Tab-separated table of C-alpha atoms in Angstrom:
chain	number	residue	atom	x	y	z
O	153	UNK	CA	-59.222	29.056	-12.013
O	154	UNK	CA	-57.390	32.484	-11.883
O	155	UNK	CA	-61.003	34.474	-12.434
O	156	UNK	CA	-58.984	36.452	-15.034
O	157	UNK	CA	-59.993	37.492	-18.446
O	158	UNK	CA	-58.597	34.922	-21.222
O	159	UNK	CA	-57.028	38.556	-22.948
O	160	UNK	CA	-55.566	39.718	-19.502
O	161	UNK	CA	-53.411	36.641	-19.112
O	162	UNK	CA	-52.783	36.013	-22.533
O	163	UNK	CA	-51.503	40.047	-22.794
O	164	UNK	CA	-49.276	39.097	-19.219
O	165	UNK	CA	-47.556	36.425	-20.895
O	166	UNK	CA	-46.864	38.185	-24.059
O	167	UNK	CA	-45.850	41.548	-22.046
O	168	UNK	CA	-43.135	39.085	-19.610
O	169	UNK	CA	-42.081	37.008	-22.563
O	170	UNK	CA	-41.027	40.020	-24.679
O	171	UNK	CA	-39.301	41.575	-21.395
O	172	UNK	CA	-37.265	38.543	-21.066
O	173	UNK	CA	-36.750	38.126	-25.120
O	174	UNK	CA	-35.375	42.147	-25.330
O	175	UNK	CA	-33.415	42.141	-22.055
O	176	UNK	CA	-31.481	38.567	-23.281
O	177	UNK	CA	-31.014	40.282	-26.580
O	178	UNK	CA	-29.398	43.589	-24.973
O	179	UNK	CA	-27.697	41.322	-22.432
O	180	UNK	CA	-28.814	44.198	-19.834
O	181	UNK	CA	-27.082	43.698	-16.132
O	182	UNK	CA	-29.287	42.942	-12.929
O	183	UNK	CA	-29.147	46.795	-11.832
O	184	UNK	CA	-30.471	48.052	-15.571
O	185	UNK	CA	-32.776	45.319	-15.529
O	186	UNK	CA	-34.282	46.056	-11.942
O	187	UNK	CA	-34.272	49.572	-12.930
O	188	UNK	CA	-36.852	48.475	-16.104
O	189	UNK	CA	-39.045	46.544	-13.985
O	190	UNK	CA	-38.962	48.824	-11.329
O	191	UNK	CA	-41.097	51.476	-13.356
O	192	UNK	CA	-43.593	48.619	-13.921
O	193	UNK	CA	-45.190	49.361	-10.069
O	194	UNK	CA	-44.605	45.609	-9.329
O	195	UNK	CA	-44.201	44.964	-5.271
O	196	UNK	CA	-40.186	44.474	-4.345
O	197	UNK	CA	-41.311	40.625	-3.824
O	198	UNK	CA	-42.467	40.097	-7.863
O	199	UNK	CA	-39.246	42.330	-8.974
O	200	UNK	CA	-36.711	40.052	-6.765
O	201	UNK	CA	-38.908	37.092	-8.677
O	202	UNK	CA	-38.910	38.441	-12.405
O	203	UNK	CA	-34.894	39.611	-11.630
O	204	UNK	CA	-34.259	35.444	-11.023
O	205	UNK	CA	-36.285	34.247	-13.487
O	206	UNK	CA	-34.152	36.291	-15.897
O	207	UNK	CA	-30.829	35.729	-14.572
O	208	UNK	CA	-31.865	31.761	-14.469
O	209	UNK	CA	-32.948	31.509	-18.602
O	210	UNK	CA	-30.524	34.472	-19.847
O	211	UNK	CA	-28.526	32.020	-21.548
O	212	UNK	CA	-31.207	29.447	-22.848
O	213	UNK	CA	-32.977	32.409	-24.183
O	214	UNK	CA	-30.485	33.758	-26.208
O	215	UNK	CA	-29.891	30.344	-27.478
O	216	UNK	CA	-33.141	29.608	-28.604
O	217	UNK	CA	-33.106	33.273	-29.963
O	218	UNK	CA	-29.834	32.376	-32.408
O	219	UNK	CA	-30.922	29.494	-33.518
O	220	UNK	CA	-34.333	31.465	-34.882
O	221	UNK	CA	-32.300	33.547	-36.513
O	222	UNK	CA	-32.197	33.484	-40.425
O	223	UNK	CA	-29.598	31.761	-41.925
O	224	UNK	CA	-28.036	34.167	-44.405
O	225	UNK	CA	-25.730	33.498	-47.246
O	226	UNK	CA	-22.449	34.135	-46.985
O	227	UNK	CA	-19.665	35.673	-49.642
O	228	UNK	CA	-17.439	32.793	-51.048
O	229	UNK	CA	-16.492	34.597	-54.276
O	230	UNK	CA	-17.170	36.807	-57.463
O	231	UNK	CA	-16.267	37.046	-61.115
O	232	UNK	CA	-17.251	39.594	-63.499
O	233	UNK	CA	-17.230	40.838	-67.077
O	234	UNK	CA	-17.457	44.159	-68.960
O	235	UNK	CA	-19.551	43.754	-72.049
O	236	UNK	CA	-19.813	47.234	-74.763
O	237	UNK	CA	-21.740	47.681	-77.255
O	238	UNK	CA	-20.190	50.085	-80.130
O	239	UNK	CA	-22.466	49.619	-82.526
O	240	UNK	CA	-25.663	48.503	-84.080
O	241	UNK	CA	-28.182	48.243	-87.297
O	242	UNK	CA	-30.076	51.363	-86.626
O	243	UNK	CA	-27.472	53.260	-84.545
O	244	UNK	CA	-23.846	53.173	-85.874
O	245	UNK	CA	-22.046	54.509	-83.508
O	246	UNK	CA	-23.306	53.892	-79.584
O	247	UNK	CA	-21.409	53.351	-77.004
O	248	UNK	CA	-23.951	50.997	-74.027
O	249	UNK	CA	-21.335	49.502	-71.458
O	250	UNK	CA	-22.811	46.535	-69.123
O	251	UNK	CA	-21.245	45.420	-66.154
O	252	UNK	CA	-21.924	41.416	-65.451
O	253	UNK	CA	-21.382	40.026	-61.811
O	254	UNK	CA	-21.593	36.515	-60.796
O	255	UNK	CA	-21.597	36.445	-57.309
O	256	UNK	CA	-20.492	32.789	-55.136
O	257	UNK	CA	-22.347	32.324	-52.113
O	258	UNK	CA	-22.316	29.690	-49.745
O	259	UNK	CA	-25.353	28.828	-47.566
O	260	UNK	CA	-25.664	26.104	-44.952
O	261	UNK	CA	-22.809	24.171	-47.065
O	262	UNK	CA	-24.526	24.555	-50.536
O	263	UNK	CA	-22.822	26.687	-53.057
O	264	UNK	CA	-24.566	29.271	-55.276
O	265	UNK	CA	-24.507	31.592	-57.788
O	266	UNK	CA	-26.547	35.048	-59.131
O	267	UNK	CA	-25.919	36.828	-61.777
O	268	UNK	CA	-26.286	40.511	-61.765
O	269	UNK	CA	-26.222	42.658	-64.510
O	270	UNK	CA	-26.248	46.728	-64.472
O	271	UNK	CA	-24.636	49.835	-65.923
O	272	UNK	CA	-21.267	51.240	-64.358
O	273	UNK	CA	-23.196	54.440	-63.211
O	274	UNK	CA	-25.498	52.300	-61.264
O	275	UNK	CA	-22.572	50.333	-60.213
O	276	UNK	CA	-20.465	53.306	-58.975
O	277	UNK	CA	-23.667	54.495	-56.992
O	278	UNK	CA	-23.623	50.914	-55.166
O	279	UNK	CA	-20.030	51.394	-54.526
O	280	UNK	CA	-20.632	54.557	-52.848
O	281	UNK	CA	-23.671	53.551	-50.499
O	282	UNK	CA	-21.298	50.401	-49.568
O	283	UNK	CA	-18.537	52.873	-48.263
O	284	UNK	CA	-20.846	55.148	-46.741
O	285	UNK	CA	-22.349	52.051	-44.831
O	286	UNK	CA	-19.091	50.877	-43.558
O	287	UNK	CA	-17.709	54.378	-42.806
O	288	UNK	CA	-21.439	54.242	-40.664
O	289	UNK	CA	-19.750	50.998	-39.110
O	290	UNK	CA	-16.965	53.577	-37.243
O	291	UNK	CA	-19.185	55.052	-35.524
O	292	UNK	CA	-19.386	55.110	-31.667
O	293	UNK	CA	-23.158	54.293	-32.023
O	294	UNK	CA	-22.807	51.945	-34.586
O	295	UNK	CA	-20.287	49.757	-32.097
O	296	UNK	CA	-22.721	50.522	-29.127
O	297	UNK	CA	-24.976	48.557	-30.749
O	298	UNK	CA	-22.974	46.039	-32.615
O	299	UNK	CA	-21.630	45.442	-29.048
O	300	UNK	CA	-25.059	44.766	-27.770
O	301	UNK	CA	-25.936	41.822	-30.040
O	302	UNK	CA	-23.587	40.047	-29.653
């Protein structure tokens, strides 16, 4: 009916759903987001158009969008052991320490458990990357961002 390629429309829809996915997601404002379409070359009458159509399904959108999201365990608790072993049949004296971690999660109201096992070198590296990763958290573009998905 249109006298359009099959590609050319298909490529349209993609190209207007994943403007309307990514501006829901950033939560842009009506200026920022006439500002994006504007460098499109779209006539004034098509911008006014795409500006409603987003302002009408912001909300639905990022619904639908949270309710695709994965559902990802969460912490409930941990316990853990420190096993050494001092000695054996061929080496007398050794000293191989072993960290054990049995870590609680709790996922869509089910209640798991992994075990973990590793040396306290590797451990102590683990540690470090976690603290670097929140110290990343205080960041002013770490926020920014944080700020803009939610």
């Amino acid at each position: 009916k249109l006298n359009v390629d099959v590609d050319t429309v298909q490529h349209g829809v993609e190209g207007l759903m994943y403007l309307l996915t990514e501006s829901s997601k950033l939560m842009i404002s009506e200026i920022d987001f006439q500002d994006s379409i504007h460098v499109l070359g779209f006539s004034d009458e098509l911008n006014k158009i795409l500006l409603q159509l987003y302002l009408g399904n912001r909300k639905e959108i990022r619904s639908i969008l949270s309710e695709l999201a994965p559902k990802l365990p969460s912490y409930h608790s941990l316990e853990w052991r420190l096993d050494v072993q001092l000695a054996s049949r061929s080496l007398r004296q050794q000293i191989k320490p072993a960290v054990t971690l049995k870590l609680h999660l709790n996922q869509n109201e089910d209640q798991t458990a992994q075990v973990l096992q590793t040396d306290p070198s590797t451990l102590l590296h683990l540690i470090q990357q976690l603290e670097q990763a929140m110290g990343e958290m205080k960041t002013n573009h770490c926020r920014r961002i944080v700020r803009n998905m939610k």
